[in-house]
PDB file of C-alpha atoms in Angstrom:
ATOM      1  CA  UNK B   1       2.419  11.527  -5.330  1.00  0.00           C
ATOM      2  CA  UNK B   2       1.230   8.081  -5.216  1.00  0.00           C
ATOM      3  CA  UNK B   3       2.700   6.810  -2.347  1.00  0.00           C
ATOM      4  CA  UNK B   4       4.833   7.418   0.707  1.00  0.00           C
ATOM      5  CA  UNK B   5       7.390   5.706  -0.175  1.00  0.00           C
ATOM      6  CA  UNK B   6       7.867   7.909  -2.917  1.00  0.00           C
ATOM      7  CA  UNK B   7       7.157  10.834  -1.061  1.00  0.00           C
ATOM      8  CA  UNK B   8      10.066  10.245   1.073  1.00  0.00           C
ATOM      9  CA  UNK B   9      12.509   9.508  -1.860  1.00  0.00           C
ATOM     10  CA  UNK B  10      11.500  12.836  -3.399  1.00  0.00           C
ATOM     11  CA  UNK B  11      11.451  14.953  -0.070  1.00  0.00           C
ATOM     12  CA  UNK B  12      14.128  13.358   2.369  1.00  0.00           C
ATOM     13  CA  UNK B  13      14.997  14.817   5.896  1.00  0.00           C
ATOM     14  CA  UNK B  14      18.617  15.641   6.334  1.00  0.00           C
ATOM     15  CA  UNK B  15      20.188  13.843   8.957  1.00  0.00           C
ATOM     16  CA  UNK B  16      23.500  16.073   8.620  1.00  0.00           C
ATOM     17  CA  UNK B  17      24.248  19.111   6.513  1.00  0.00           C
ATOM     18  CA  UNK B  18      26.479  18.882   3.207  1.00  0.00           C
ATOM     19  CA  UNK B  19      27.017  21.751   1.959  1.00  0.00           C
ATOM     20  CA  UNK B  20      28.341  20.447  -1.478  1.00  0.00           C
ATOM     21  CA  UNK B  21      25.591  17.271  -1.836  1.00  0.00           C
ATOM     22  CA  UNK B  22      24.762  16.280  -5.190  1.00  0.00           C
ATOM     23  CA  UNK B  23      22.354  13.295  -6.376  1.00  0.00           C
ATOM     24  CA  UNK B  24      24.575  10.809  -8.278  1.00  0.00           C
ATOM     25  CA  UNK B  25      23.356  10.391 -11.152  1.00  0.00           C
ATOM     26  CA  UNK B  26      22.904  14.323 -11.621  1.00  0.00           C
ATOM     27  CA  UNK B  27      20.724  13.953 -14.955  1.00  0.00           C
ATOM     28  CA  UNK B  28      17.956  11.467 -13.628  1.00  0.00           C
ATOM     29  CA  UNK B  29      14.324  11.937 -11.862  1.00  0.00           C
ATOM     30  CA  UNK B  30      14.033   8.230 -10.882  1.00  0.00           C
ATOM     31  CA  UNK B  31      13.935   6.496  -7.918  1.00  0.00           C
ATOM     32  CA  UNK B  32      17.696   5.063  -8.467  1.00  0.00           C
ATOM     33  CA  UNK B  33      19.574   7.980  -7.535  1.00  0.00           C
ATOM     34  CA  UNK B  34      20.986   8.791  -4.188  1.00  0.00           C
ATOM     35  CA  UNK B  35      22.516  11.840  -2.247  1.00  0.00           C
ATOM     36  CA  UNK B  36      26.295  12.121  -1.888  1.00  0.00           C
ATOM     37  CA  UNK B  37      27.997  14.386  -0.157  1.00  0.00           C
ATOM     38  CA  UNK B  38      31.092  16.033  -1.845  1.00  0.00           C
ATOM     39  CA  UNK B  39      31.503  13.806  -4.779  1.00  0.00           C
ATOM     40  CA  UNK B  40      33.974  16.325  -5.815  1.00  0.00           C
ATOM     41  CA  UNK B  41      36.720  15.217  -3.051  1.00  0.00           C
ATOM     42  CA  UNK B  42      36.231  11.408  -4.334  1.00  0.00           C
ATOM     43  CA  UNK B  43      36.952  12.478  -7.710  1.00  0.00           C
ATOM     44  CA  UNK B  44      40.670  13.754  -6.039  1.00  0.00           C
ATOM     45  CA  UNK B  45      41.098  10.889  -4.556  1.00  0.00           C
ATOM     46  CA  UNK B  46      43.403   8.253  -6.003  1.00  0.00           C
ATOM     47  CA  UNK B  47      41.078   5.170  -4.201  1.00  0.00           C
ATOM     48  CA  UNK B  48      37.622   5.659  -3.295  1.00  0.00           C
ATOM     49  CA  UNK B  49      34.974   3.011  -2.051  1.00  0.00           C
ATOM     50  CA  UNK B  50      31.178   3.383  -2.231  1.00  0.00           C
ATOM     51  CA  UNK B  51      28.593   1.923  -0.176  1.00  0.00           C
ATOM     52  CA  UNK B  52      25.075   1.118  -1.721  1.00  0.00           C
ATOM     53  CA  UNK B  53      22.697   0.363   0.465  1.00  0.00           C
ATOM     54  CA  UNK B  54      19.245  -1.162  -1.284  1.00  0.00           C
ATOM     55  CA  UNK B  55      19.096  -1.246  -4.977  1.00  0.00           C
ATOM     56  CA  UNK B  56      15.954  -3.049  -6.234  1.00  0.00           C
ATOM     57  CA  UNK B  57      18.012  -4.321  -9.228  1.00  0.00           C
ATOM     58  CA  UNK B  58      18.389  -0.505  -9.924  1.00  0.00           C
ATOM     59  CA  UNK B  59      22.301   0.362 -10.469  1.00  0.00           C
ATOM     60  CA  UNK B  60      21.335   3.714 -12.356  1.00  0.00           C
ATOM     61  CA  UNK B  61      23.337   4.952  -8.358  1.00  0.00           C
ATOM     62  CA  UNK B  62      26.393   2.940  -9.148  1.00  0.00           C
ATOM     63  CA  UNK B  63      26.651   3.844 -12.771  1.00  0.00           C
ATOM     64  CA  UNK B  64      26.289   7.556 -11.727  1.00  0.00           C
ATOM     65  CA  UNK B  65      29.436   6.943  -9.621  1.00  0.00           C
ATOM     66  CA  UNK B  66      31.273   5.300 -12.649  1.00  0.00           C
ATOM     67  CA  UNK B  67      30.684   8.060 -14.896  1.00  0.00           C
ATOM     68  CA  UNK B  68      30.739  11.165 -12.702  1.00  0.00           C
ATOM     69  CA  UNK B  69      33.136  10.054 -10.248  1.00  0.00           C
ATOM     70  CA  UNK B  70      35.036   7.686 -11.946  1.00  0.00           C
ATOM     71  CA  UNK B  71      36.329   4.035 -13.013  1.00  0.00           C
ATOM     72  CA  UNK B  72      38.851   3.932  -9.622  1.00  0.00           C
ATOM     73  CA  UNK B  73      35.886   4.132  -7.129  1.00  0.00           C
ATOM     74  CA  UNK B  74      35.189   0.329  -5.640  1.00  0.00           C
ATOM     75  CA  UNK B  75      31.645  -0.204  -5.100  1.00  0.00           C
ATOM     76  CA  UNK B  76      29.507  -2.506  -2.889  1.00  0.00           C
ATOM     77  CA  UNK B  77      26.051  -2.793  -3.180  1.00  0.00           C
ATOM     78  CA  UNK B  78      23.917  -3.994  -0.448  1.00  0.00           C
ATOM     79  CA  UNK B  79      20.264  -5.728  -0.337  1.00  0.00           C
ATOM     80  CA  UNK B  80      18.313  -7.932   1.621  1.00  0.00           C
ATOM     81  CA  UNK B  81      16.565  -9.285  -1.448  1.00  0.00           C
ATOM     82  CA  UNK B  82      18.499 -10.874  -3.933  1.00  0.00           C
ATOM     83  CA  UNK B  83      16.040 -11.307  -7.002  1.00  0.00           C
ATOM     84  CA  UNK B  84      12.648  -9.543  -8.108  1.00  0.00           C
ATOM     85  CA  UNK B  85      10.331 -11.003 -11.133  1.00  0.00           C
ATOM     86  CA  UNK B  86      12.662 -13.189 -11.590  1.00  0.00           C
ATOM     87  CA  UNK B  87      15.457 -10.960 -12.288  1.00  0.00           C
ATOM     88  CA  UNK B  88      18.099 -11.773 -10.643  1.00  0.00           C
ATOM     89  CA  UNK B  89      20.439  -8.790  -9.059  1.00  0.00           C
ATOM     90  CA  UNK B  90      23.579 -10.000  -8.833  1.00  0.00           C
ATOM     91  CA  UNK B  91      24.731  -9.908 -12.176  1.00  0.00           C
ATOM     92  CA  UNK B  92      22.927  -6.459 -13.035  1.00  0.00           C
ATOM     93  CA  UNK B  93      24.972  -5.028 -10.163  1.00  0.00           C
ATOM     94  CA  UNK B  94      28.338  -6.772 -11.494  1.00  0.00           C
ATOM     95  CA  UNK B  95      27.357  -5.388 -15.225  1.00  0.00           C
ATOM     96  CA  UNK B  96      28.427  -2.013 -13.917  1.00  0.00           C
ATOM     97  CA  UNK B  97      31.586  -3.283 -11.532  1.00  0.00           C
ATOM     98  CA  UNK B  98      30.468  -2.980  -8.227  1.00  0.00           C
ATOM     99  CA  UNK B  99      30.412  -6.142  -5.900  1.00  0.00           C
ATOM    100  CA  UNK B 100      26.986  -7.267  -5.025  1.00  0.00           C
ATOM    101  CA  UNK B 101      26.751  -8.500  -1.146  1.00  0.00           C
ATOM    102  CA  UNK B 102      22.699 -10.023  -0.455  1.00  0.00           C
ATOM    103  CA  UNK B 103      22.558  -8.378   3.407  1.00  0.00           C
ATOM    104  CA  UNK B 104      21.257  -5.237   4.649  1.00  0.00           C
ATOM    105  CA  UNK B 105      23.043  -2.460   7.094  1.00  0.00           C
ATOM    106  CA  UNK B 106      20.867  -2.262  10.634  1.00  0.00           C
ATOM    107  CA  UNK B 107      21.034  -1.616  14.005  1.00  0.00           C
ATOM    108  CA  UNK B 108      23.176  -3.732  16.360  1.00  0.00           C
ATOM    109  CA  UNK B 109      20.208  -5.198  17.890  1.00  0.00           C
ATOM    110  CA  UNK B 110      18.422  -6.034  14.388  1.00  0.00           C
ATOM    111  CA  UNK B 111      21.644  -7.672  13.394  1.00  0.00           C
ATOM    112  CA  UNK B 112      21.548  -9.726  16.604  1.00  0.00           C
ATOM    113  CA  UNK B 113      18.007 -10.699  15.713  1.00  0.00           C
ATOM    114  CA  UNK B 114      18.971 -11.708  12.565  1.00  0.00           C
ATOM    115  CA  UNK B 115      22.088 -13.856  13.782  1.00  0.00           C
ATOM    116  CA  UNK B 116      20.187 -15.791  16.572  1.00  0.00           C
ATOM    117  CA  UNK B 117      16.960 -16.143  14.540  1.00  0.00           C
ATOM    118  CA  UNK B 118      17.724 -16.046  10.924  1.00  0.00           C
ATOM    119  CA  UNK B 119      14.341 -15.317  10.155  1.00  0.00           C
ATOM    120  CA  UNK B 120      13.616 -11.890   7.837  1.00  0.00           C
ATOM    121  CA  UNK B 121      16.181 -10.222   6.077  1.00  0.00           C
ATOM    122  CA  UNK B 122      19.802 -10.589   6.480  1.00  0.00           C
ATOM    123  CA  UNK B 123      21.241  -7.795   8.283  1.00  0.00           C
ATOM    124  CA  UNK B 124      24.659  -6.542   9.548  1.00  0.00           C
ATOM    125  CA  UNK B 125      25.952  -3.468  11.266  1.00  0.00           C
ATOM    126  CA  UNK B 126      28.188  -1.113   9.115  1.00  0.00           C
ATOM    127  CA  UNK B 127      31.214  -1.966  11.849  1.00  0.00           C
ATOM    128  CA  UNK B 128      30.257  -5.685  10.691  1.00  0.00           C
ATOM    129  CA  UNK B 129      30.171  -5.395   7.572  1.00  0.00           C
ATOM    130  CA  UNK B 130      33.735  -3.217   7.266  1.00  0.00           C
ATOM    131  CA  UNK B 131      35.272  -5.882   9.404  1.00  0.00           C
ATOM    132  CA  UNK B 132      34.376  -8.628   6.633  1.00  0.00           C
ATOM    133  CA  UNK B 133      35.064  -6.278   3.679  1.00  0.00           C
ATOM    134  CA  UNK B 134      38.480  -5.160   5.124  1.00  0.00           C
TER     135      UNK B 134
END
């Protein structure tokens, strides 16, 4: 291991239990993937909307979702920095049809500290950010 970071992303806590979690996309190693739980039901559904939170320019996640879940899910992909090395995110995230949004989910109180300060990274609350997605 050569860092924490990547410790964590290979050896996550469980917040909740899911029986039927599944790392989407199943066939990769990287550090794109993430943990879904019962991707099986979305695949039932006739509408389905995914939430991507931090990408790095990394949509290996919401390509997963395209072609293990399928074309009909809507996806949003959320992060607080909008370019890296000069590559700019927002049209790798379009190249695989999700919506790319430049904020980051927090806390109520780190949102307020954004909104009166607007100093560090742009963040809303999930409630906040359903409200302005509809």
């Amino acid at each position: 291991v050569k860092s924490a970071p990547q410790w964590y992303a290979e050896n996550f806590q469980e917040e909740f239990h899911c029986a039927w979690a599944r790392r989407i996309p199943s066939n990769s190693h990287a550090d794109g993937p993430k943990w879904i739980c019962d991707p099986h039901r979305l695949q039932e559904q006739k509408d389905c909307l995914v939430y991507s939170v931090g990408s790095n320019g990394d949509v290996e996640f919401e390509q997963g979702i395209r072609d293990e879940i399928g074309e009909h899910c809507e996806i949003h992909t959320f992060d607080v920095v909008a370019s890296k090395d000069g590559k700019n995110f927002k049209p790798i995230v379009e190249s695989v049809g999700a919506t790319f949004h430049r904020w980051g989910i927090g806390s109520q109180a780190e949102a307020d500290a954004y909104a009166q300060s607007r100093q560090g990274p742009p963040l809303r609350t999930l409630d906040q950010t359903i409200s302005m997605l509809n």
